[in-house]
Amino acid sequence: MKLIALVDCNSFYCSCERIFRPDLINKPVVVLSNNDGCAISRTTEAKALGIEMGAPYFKIKKYCELKKIHIFSTNFSLYTDISRRVMNIIIEESPSAEVYSVDEAFIDVSGIKDIEEFSKRLKEKIYKKTKIPVSIGVGPTKALAKIANNLAKKSKKSKGIVILKEKRLQDVALARTPVEKIWGIGRANSEKMNRLGIKTAKDFRDYKNTKLIQKIFTKVGLQLQEELKGEIRFGLDYDITKKKEIMCSRTFGSTVNTKKDLKESVANYVSDVAKKIRDQGSLCTKITVFARTNPHNEEVPQYYMHGEKKLTNPTSNTFKLIEHALEIVELGYREGYAYKKAGVRISNFYGEKEYQIDLFEEQESEEEKKLMHVMDKLNNYNGNGTIKSLACGLNNDAFKMNRNHKSQRYTTHWDELMYFNQKTNIKK
DNA sequence: TCTGGGGTCCTAGGACCC
DNA sequence: TCTGGGGTCCTAGGACCC
């Protein structure tokens, strides 16, 4: 039987701060987001005092002072560093692990004889070496491990470890879990579930009309239901090092009111994402830029500037990307608005599986067929299926492809073709 | 006065093609 | 010249997660 453990750090950012302030153990602590905007991490003591996730700081400031809640501004480089230490221990101690986020990791514990003993040892070791407390939940699937973990956090008796191996235990656990606590069911979907009379995770698991589940909650909802039944739908992913999109965005302390200032910020964000994409060794073929006014402020006129650009040549070059980004700002910028937030996102990375197929995998060797095949891939890779007609040939002479239906929609340039050729190791 | 930042996945519907 | 049904690709946007 397959068993998956989820190790989750308790109130991670707060716990990181406590490493240097052991006097705050057992005291309420809150960590705020950028610009001290809102609460993003709370200890159990702070939760008990009613501090909500995402609560705007200006609304709770007085209350925090009154209740002597200790407030910290974020220190992401610290958290990243501590996270790495914790994850390294988990990887060292486990047969195989997937680092899922900054404070969580899944472990395949199927082969381990005494899972309780293993969990206890791991938990102790992490605490001893990093001073970060963790909870561990075990179940046949990721979704069940998540539920086990939630219970481990809640129940004092469990001492931070809950193992949901037997069906009987799962029944009890699921009946005690309201739907909105299920991993992957957020506010919108839990409201829909309640309307269907589904209140607990057990109700959801046992809901017979799976067609309806699929219809309302889409494929993901159906997969979740199956996971709760103990059927694995989300396997462990050991190789998630490469991102599919990278973004950088900021809320401004005060608003930005000129095109020049906005361009300056955008250029900064671009250099940030460009560095990241080079670090992961990819090139991107799409860039998105957005800037928006403050949606929380109803007094000011609202505008959401948003534009994207497909790049013919994949790149990670900062200057090229900045050029593209500023062009988008140039097109989308409107005078007279107070911009409160802006960001840049790059995506459609070159270097992913689907683009690495051998273009000549079909061994039929007629030249025309080969070229058509390349064109199809190129179309795919350019992401728009409507390349006009193929201009391809030595000396840059146009060389038109004729499909039997005389479509002339496939075009590109020889350089581009050669570039693609090079990258994918096609033998000419 | 002050409301984070960085991701992933899915679907509906439009555009386009044959 | 007539025109429809079916397929594919792409985008916007929703929902969710940490």
Coordinates of C-alpha atoms (C1' of nucleotides) in Angstrom, one line a residue:
Chain A
M1 CA 0.0 0.0 0.0
K2 CA 1.2 3.4 -1.0
L3 CA 1.6 5.9 1.9
I4 CA 2.5 9.6 1.6
A5 CA 3.7 11.8 4.4
L6 CA 3.3 15.6 4.4
V7 CA 5.8 17.5 6.5
D8 CA 4.6 21.1 7.1
C9 CA 6.4 23.7 9.2
N10 CA 4.1 25.3 11.8
S11 CA 3.5 29.1 11.3
F12 CA 6.7 29.0 9.2
Y13 CA 7.6 32.7 9.0
C14 CA 6.8 33.3 12.6
S15 CA 8.8 30.3 13.6
C16 CA 11.8 31.7 11.7
E17 CA 11.6 34.9 13.7
R18 CA 11.4 33.0 16.9
I19 CA 14.7 31.3 16.2
F20 CA 16.3 34.6 17.2
R21 CA 13.7 35.5 19.8
P22 CA 13.3 32.4 21.9
D23 CA 11.5 34.6 24.4
L24 CA 8.6 34.7 22.0
I25 CA 7.9 31.0 22.1
N26 CA 4.3 30.5 23.3
K27 CA 3.6 34.2 22.7
P28 CA 1.4 35.6 19.9
V29 CA 3.5 36.5 16.8
V30 CA 2.5 37.9 13.4
V31 CA 4.6 38.4 10.3
L32 CA 3.4 41.1 7.8
S33 CA 3.6 41.3 4.0
N34 CA 5.6 43.8 2.0
N35 CA 5.1 47.4 3.0
D36 CA 3.6 46.0 6.2
G37 CA 0.4 45.6 4.2
C38 CA -1.3 42.6 5.9
A39 CA -0.8 39.5 8.1
I40 CA 0.7 36.6 6.2
S41 CA 1.9 34.3 9.0
R42 CA 0.4 33.9 12.5
T43 CA 1.2 31.6 15.4
T44 CA -1.5 29.6 17.1
E45 CA -1.6 32.1 19.9
A46 CA -2.2 34.9 17.4
K47 CA -4.9 32.9 15.6
A48 CA -6.5 32.3 19.0
L49 CA -6.7 36.0 19.5
G50 CA -8.7 36.2 16.2
I51 CA -6.1 37.5 13.8
E52 CA -7.2 36.4 10.3
M53 CA -5.0 35.4 7.4
G54 CA -4.5 38.4 5.2
A55 CA -6.0 40.9 7.6
P56 CA -4.9 44.5 6.7
Y57 CA -2.5 45.7 9.3
F58 CA -4.0 49.2 9.6
K59 CA -7.2 47.6 10.7
I60 CA -5.7 45.4 13.4
K61 CA -2.8 47.5 14.6
K62 CA -4.5 48.9 17.6
Y63 CA -5.8 45.5 18.6
C64 CA -2.3 44.0 18.3
E65 CA -0.9 46.6 20.6
L66 CA -3.6 46.1 23.1
K67 CA -3.1 42.3 23.1
K68 CA 0.7 42.6 23.0
I69 CA 1.0 40.7 19.8
H70 CA 4.6 40.8 18.4
I71 CA 4.8 42.1 14.9
F72 CA 7.5 41.5 12.4
S73 CA 8.1 42.8 8.8
T74 CA 9.0 40.1 6.3
N75 CA 12.6 38.9 5.9
F76 CA 12.3 36.6 2.9
S77 CA 16.0 35.9 2.5
L78 CA 16.0 34.6 6.0
Y79 CA 13.0 32.4 5.4
T80 CA 14.4 31.0 2.2
D81 CA 17.6 30.1 4.0
I82 CA 15.9 28.4 6.9
S83 CA 13.7 26.6 4.4
R84 CA 16.7 25.2 2.6
R85 CA 18.1 23.8 5.8
V86 CA 14.8 22.1 6.8
M87 CA 14.3 20.6 3.3
N88 CA 17.9 19.3 3.2
I89 CA 17.2 17.4 6.4
I90 CA 14.0 16.0 5.0
I91 CA 15.7 14.9 1.8
E92 CA 18.6 13.3 3.7
E93 CA 16.3 11.3 6.0
S94 CA 13.8 10.2 3.4
P95 CA 13.6 7.5 0.7
S96 CA 12.2 10.1 -1.7
A97 CA 10.8 13.5 -1.2
E98 CA 9.1 16.3 -3.1
V99 CA 9.7 19.8 -1.9
Y100 CA 6.3 21.3 -2.4
S101 CA 6.7 24.8 -1.2
V102 CA 8.8 26.9 1.1
D103 CA 7.4 25.2 4.2
E104 CA 6.1 21.8 3.0
A105 CA 7.4 18.6 1.6
F106 CA 5.8 15.3 0.6
I107 CA 7.6 12.0 1.4
D108 CA 7.0 8.5 0.0
V109 CA 6.9 6.4 3.2
S110 CA 5.5 3.3 1.6
G111 CA 8.6 1.3 2.2
I112 CA 9.0 2.3 5.9
K113 CA 8.1 -0.3 8.5
D114 CA 7.4 1.9 11.5
I115 CA 6.1 5.1 10.1
E116 CA 5.2 6.5 13.5
E117 CA 8.8 6.0 14.7
F118 CA 10.2 7.5 11.5
S119 CA 7.9 10.6 11.8
K120 CA 8.9 11.1 15.4
R121 CA 12.6 10.9 14.6
L122 CA 12.3 13.3 11.6
K123 CA 10.3 15.8 13.6
E124 CA 12.8 15.8 16.4
K125 CA 15.8 16.0 14.2
I126 CA 14.4 19.0 12.3
Y127 CA 13.6 20.8 15.6
K128 CA 17.0 20.0 17.0
K129 CA 18.9 21.3 14.0
T130 CA 16.8 24.2 13.0
K131 CA 14.5 25.1 15.8
I132 CA 11.5 24.9 13.4
P133 CA 8.5 22.9 14.7
V134 CA 6.8 20.7 12.1
S135 CA 3.6 18.7 11.9
I136 CA 3.5 15.4 10.0
G137 CA 0.4 13.9 8.4
V138 CA 0.3 10.5 6.7
G139 CA -2.2 9.0 4.3
P140 CA -2.6 6.9 1.1
T141 CA -2.8 10.1 -1.1
K142 CA -1.7 13.7 -1.0
A143 CA -5.2 14.9 -0.2
L144 CA -5.5 12.6 2.7
A145 CA -2.0 13.4 4.0
K146 CA -3.1 17.1 3.9
I147 CA -6.1 16.3 6.1
A148 CA -4.0 14.2 8.4
N149 CA -1.6 17.1 8.7
N150 CA -4.4 19.6 9.6
L151 CA -5.5 17.3 12.4
A152 CA -1.9 16.9 13.6
K153 CA -1.8 20.7 13.9
K154 CA -5.1 21.0 15.7
S155 CA -5.0 18.1 18.2
K156 CA -2.7 18.4 21.2
K157 CA -3.1 14.6 21.8
S158 CA -1.5 13.8 18.5
K159 CA 1.8 15.5 19.4
G160 CA 2.1 16.7 15.8
I161 CA 1.8 13.4 14.0
V162 CA -1.4 11.8 12.6
I163 CA -1.4 8.7 10.5
L164 CA -4.6 7.9 8.5
K165 CA -3.8 4.4 7.3
E166 CA -7.0 2.5 8.2
K167 CA -10.3 3.2 6.5
R168 CA -12.0 3.6 9.9
L169 CA -9.6 6.4 10.9
Q170 CA -10.1 8.1 7.6
D171 CA -13.9 8.0 8.1
V172 CA -13.6 9.8 11.4
A173 CA -11.1 12.3 10.2
L174 CA -13.1 13.1 7.0
A175 CA -16.3 13.5 9.0
R176 CA -14.5 16.1 11.2
T177 CA -13.1 18.1 8.3
P178 CA -15.4 20.8 6.8
V179 CA -15.2 21.0 3.0
E180 CA -13.5 24.4 3.0
K181 CA -10.5 22.8 4.7
I182 CA -10.0 20.3 1.9
W183 CA -6.9 21.0 -0.1
G184 CA -8.0 22.5 -3.4
I185 CA -11.5 23.6 -2.3
G186 CA -11.5 27.3 -1.8
R187 CA -14.3 29.7 -0.9
A188 CA -16.1 29.7 -4.1
N189 CA -16.3 25.9 -4.4
S190 CA -17.1 25.2 -0.7
E191 CA -20.1 27.5 -1.1
K192 CA -21.3 25.5 -4.1
M193 CA -20.8 22.3 -2.1
N194 CA -22.8 23.6 0.8
R195 CA -25.6 24.3 -1.6
L196 CA -25.5 20.6 -2.7
G197 CA -25.7 19.6 0.9
I198 CA -22.1 18.6 1.1
K199 CA -20.7 19.8 4.4
T200 CA -17.8 17.6 5.4
A201 CA -15.0 15.9 3.5
K202 CA -16.7 12.6 4.2
D203 CA -19.9 13.9 2.5
F204 CA -17.8 14.9 -0.5
R205 CA -16.0 11.6 -0.7
D206 CA -19.3 9.6 -0.5
Y207 CA -21.2 11.8 -2.9
K208 CA -22.4 9.4 -5.5
N209 CA -23.2 11.6 -8.5
T210 CA -19.6 11.9 -9.9
K211 CA -20.9 13.2 -13.2
L212 CA -22.3 16.2 -11.4
I213 CA -19.0 16.7 -9.5
Q214 CA -17.1 16.7 -12.7
K215 CA -19.5 19.2 -14.2
I216 CA -19.5 21.7 -11.4
F217 CA -16.1 21.3 -10.0
T218 CA -14.3 20.3 -13.2
K219 CA -11.7 17.7 -13.6
V220 CA -9.8 18.9 -10.5
G221 CA -12.8 18.4 -8.3
L222 CA -13.3 14.9 -9.5
Q223 CA -9.6 14.1 -9.0
L224 CA -9.8 15.5 -5.4
Q225 CA -12.8 13.3 -4.7
E226 CA -10.9 10.2 -5.9
E227 CA -7.9 11.2 -3.8
L228 CA -10.1 11.3 -0.7
K229 CA -11.2 7.7 -1.6
G230 CA -7.6 6.7 -1.5
E231 CA -6.9 6.6 -5.2
I232 CA -3.7 8.5 -6.2
R233 CA -4.3 11.3 -8.7
F234 CA -1.5 13.6 -7.7
G235 CA 1.7 11.6 -7.6
L236 CA 4.9 12.8 -6.1
D237 CA 6.8 15.0 -8.4
Y238 CA 10.5 14.9 -7.7
D239 CA 11.6 17.2 -10.5
I240 CA 9.8 20.5 -10.3
T241 CA 12.9 22.7 -10.4
K242 CA 11.9 24.4 -13.6
K243 CA 9.2 27.1 -13.4
K244 CA 6.6 27.4 -16.2
E245 CA 6.2 31.1 -15.6
I246 CA 8.1 33.7 -13.6
M247 CA 6.8 36.9 -12.4
C248 CA 7.8 39.9 -10.4
S249 CA 5.2 42.4 -9.1
R250 CA 5.0 45.1 -6.5
T251 CA 2.4 47.2 -4.8
F252 CA 3.8 50.7 -4.6
G253 CA 4.1 52.5 -1.3
S254 CA 2.6 55.6 -2.8
T255 CA 1.0 55.6 -6.3
V256 CA 2.8 56.0 -9.5
N257 CA 1.4 58.8 -11.7
T258 CA 3.6 59.2 -14.7
K259 CA 4.5 57.0 -17.6
K260 CA 8.2 57.6 -17.0
D261 CA 8.0 56.3 -13.4
L262 CA 6.0 53.3 -14.4
K263 CA 8.5 52.5 -17.1
E264 CA 11.3 52.7 -14.6
S265 CA 9.6 50.2 -12.2
V266 CA 8.7 47.9 -15.1
A267 CA 12.3 47.9 -16.3
N268 CA 13.4 46.9 -12.8
Y269 CA 10.9 44.0 -12.6
V270 CA 12.1 42.8 -16.0
S271 CA 15.7 42.6 -14.9
D272 CA 14.6 40.6 -11.9
V273 CA 12.7 38.0 -14.0
A274 CA 15.4 38.0 -16.7
K275 CA 17.9 37.0 -14.0
K276 CA 15.7 34.2 -12.8
I277 CA 15.1 32.8 -16.2
R278 CA 18.8 32.7 -16.9
D279 CA 19.3 30.9 -13.6
Q280 CA 17.0 28.2 -14.6
G281 CA 18.5 28.0 -18.0
S282 CA 15.4 28.8 -20.1
L283 CA 14.4 31.3 -22.8
C284 CA 11.0 32.8 -22.9
T285 CA 8.7 33.5 -25.8
K286 CA 6.0 35.5 -24.1
I287 CA 6.1 38.6 -21.8
T288 CA 3.2 40.1 -20.0
V289 CA 3.1 43.5 -18.3
F290 CA 0.3 44.9 -16.1
A291 CA -0.3 47.9 -14.0
R292 CA -3.4 48.7 -12.0
T293 CA -5.0 51.3 -9.9
N294 CA -6.0 50.5 -6.3
P295 CA -9.1 48.3 -6.5
H296 CA -9.8 48.8 -2.7
N297 CA -10.1 52.5 -3.2
E298 CA -13.5 53.3 -4.7
E299 CA -12.8 57.0 -4.7
V300 CA -10.4 56.9 -7.6
P301 CA -11.1 56.0 -11.2
Q302 CA -10.1 52.4 -11.9
Y303 CA -8.0 51.1 -14.8
Y304 CA -6.3 47.8 -15.3
M305 CA -3.5 48.0 -17.9
H306 CA -2.6 44.7 -19.3
G307 CA -0.8 43.6 -22.4
E308 CA 1.3 40.8 -23.6
K309 CA 3.7 40.1 -26.4
K310 CA 4.8 37.0 -28.2
L311 CA 8.5 36.9 -29.0
T312 CA 9.6 35.5 -32.3
N313 CA 13.0 34.7 -30.9
P314 CA 13.2 33.1 -27.5
T315 CA 15.4 35.1 -25.2
S316 CA 16.5 35.7 -21.7
N317 CA 18.3 38.9 -22.6
T318 CA 17.5 41.7 -20.1
F319 CA 17.7 44.5 -22.6
K320 CA 15.7 42.8 -25.3
L321 CA 13.0 42.0 -22.7
I322 CA 13.0 45.5 -21.4
E323 CA 12.4 46.8 -24.9
H324 CA 9.4 44.6 -25.3
A325 CA 8.0 45.4 -21.9
L326 CA 8.3 49.2 -22.4
E327 CA 6.6 48.8 -25.7
I328 CA 3.6 47.2 -23.9
V329 CA 3.6 50.1 -21.4
E330 CA 3.7 52.6 -24.3
L331 CA 0.7 51.0 -25.9
G332 CA -1.4 50.5 -22.7
Y333 CA -0.6 53.4 -20.6
R334 CA -3.3 55.9 -19.9
E335 CA -2.8 59.3 -18.4
G336 CA -4.7 60.5 -15.3
Y337 CA -4.7 57.3 -13.3
A338 CA -3.0 56.6 -10.0
Y339 CA -1.2 53.2 -10.4
K340 CA -0.9 51.3 -7.3
K341 CA 0.6 48.0 -8.4
A342 CA 2.5 46.7 -11.4
G343 CA 4.2 43.6 -12.5
V344 CA 5.9 41.6 -15.3
R345 CA 5.4 38.0 -16.1
I346 CA 7.4 35.9 -18.6
S347 CA 6.2 32.5 -19.8
N348 CA 6.0 30.0 -22.6
F349 CA 9.5 28.9 -21.9
Y350 CA 11.6 27.4 -24.5
G351 CA 13.3 24.2 -23.3
E352 CA 10.3 22.3 -22.1
K353 CA 9.4 18.8 -23.0
E354 CA 7.0 19.5 -25.8
Y355 CA 9.5 21.5 -27.8
Q356 CA 12.2 18.9 -27.5
I357 CA 10.7 16.3 -29.6
D358 CA 12.9 15.1 -32.5
L359 CA 11.4 16.9 -35.4
F360 CA 12.1 14.1 -37.7
E361 CA 10.7 11.3 -35.7
E362 CA 8.6 10.2 -38.6
Q363 CA 11.2 8.7 -40.8
E364 CA 9.6 9.3 -44.2
S365 CA 12.2 11.3 -45.9
E366 CA 10.6 13.4 -48.6
E367 CA 12.0 16.8 -48.2
E368 CA 8.6 18.4 -48.4
K369 CA 7.2 16.3 -45.7
K370 CA 10.1 17.0 -43.4
L371 CA 9.7 20.7 -43.9
M372 CA 6.0 20.6 -43.2
H373 CA 6.7 18.7 -40.1
V374 CA 9.2 21.3 -39.0
M375 CA 6.7 24.0 -39.8
D376 CA 4.1 22.3 -37.7
K377 CA 6.5 22.3 -34.8
L378 CA 7.5 25.8 -35.4
N379 CA 3.9 26.8 -35.4
N380 CA 3.4 25.0 -32.2
Y381 CA 6.4 26.6 -30.7
N382 CA 5.5 30.1 -31.8
G383 CA 2.2 29.4 -30.2
N384 CA -0.1 30.8 -32.8
G385 CA -0.8 28.3 -35.5
T386 CA -1.1 30.9 -38.1
I387 CA 2.3 31.6 -39.4
K388 CA 1.4 32.9 -42.8
S389 CA 3.5 31.1 -45.3
L390 CA 6.8 29.5 -45.4
A391 CA 9.7 31.5 -46.6
C392 CA 12.6 29.2 -46.3
G393 CA 15.6 28.7 -48.5
L394 CA 19.2 29.5 -49.0
N395 CA 20.1 33.1 -49.8
N396 CA 17.0 34.0 -47.9
D397 CA 15.0 33.5 -51.1
A398 CA 11.4 32.9 -50.5
F399 CA 10.6 29.3 -50.9
K400 CA 6.9 28.6 -50.7
M401 CA 5.5 25.4 -49.4
N402 CA 2.4 24.1 -51.1
R403 CA 0.3 21.7 -49.3
N404 CA -2.1 19.7 -51.4
H405 CA -4.8 22.1 -50.4
K406 CA -2.7 25.0 -51.5
S407 CA -2.7 26.6 -48.1
Q408 CA 0.0 29.2 -47.8
R409 CA -0.3 29.8 -44.1
Y410 CA 3.0 28.4 -43.1
T411 CA 5.8 30.9 -43.2
T412 CA 8.9 31.6 -41.3
H413 CA 12.4 32.7 -42.0
W414 CA 15.3 30.5 -42.7
D415 CA 17.2 32.0 -39.7
E416 CA 14.4 31.0 -37.4
L417 CA 14.3 27.6 -38.9
M418 CA 18.0 27.1 -38.5
Y419 CA 17.8 28.4 -34.9
F420 CA 15.2 25.9 -34.1
N421 CA 17.1 23.2 -35.9
Q422 CA 20.2 23.9 -33.9
K423 CA 18.3 23.8 -30.6
T424 CA 16.7 20.5 -31.2
N425 CA 19.6 18.7 -32.8
I426 CA 18.0 17.9 -36.1
K427 CA 20.3 16.4 -38.6
K428 CA 20.0 18.3 -41.8
Chain B
dT1 C1' -4.1 57.4 4.9
dC2 C1' -2.6 52.4 4.9
dT3 C1' -5.1 45.6 1.8
dG4 C1' 1.5 40.7 -0.4
dG5 C1' 3.9 38.2 -4.0
dG6 C1' 4.6 34.1 -6.8
dG7 C1' 2.8 30.3 -8.7
dT8 C1' -0.3 26.2 -11.3
dC9 C1' -4.2 24.3 -13.6
dC10 C1' -8.6 24.3 -15.9
dT11 C1' -12.4 25.8 -19.0
dA12 C1' -15.3 28.5 -22.2
dG13 C1' -15.5 30.6 -26.2
dG14 C1' -13.5 32.9 -30.2
dA15 C1' -10.7 32.6 -34.3
dC16 C1' -9.3 30.1 -37.8
dC17 C1' -8.7 26.2 -40.9
dC18 C1' -10.2 22.5 -44.1
Chain C
dT1 C1' -20.0 29.2 -56.2
dC2 C1' -22.4 27.5 -52.4
dT3 C1' -21.7 26.8 -47.1
dG4 C1' -21.4 23.6 -42.6
dG5 C1' -19.5 20.6 -39.5
dG6 C1' -15.6 19.4 -37.1
dG7 C1' -11.0 20.1 -35.4
dT8 C1' -7.3 22.8 -33.3
dC9 C1' -5.2 26.5 -31.3
dC10 C1' -5.2 30.5 -28.4
dT11 C1' -6.7 33.7 -24.9
dA12 C1' -9.0 35.5 -20.9
dG13 C1' -10.2 34.7 -16.7
dG14 C1' -11.5 31.9 -12.7
dA15 C1' -10.1 29.3 -8.8
dC16 C1' -6.9 27.7 -5.9
dC17 C1' -2.4 27.2 -3.4
dC18 C1' 1.5 28.6 -0.2

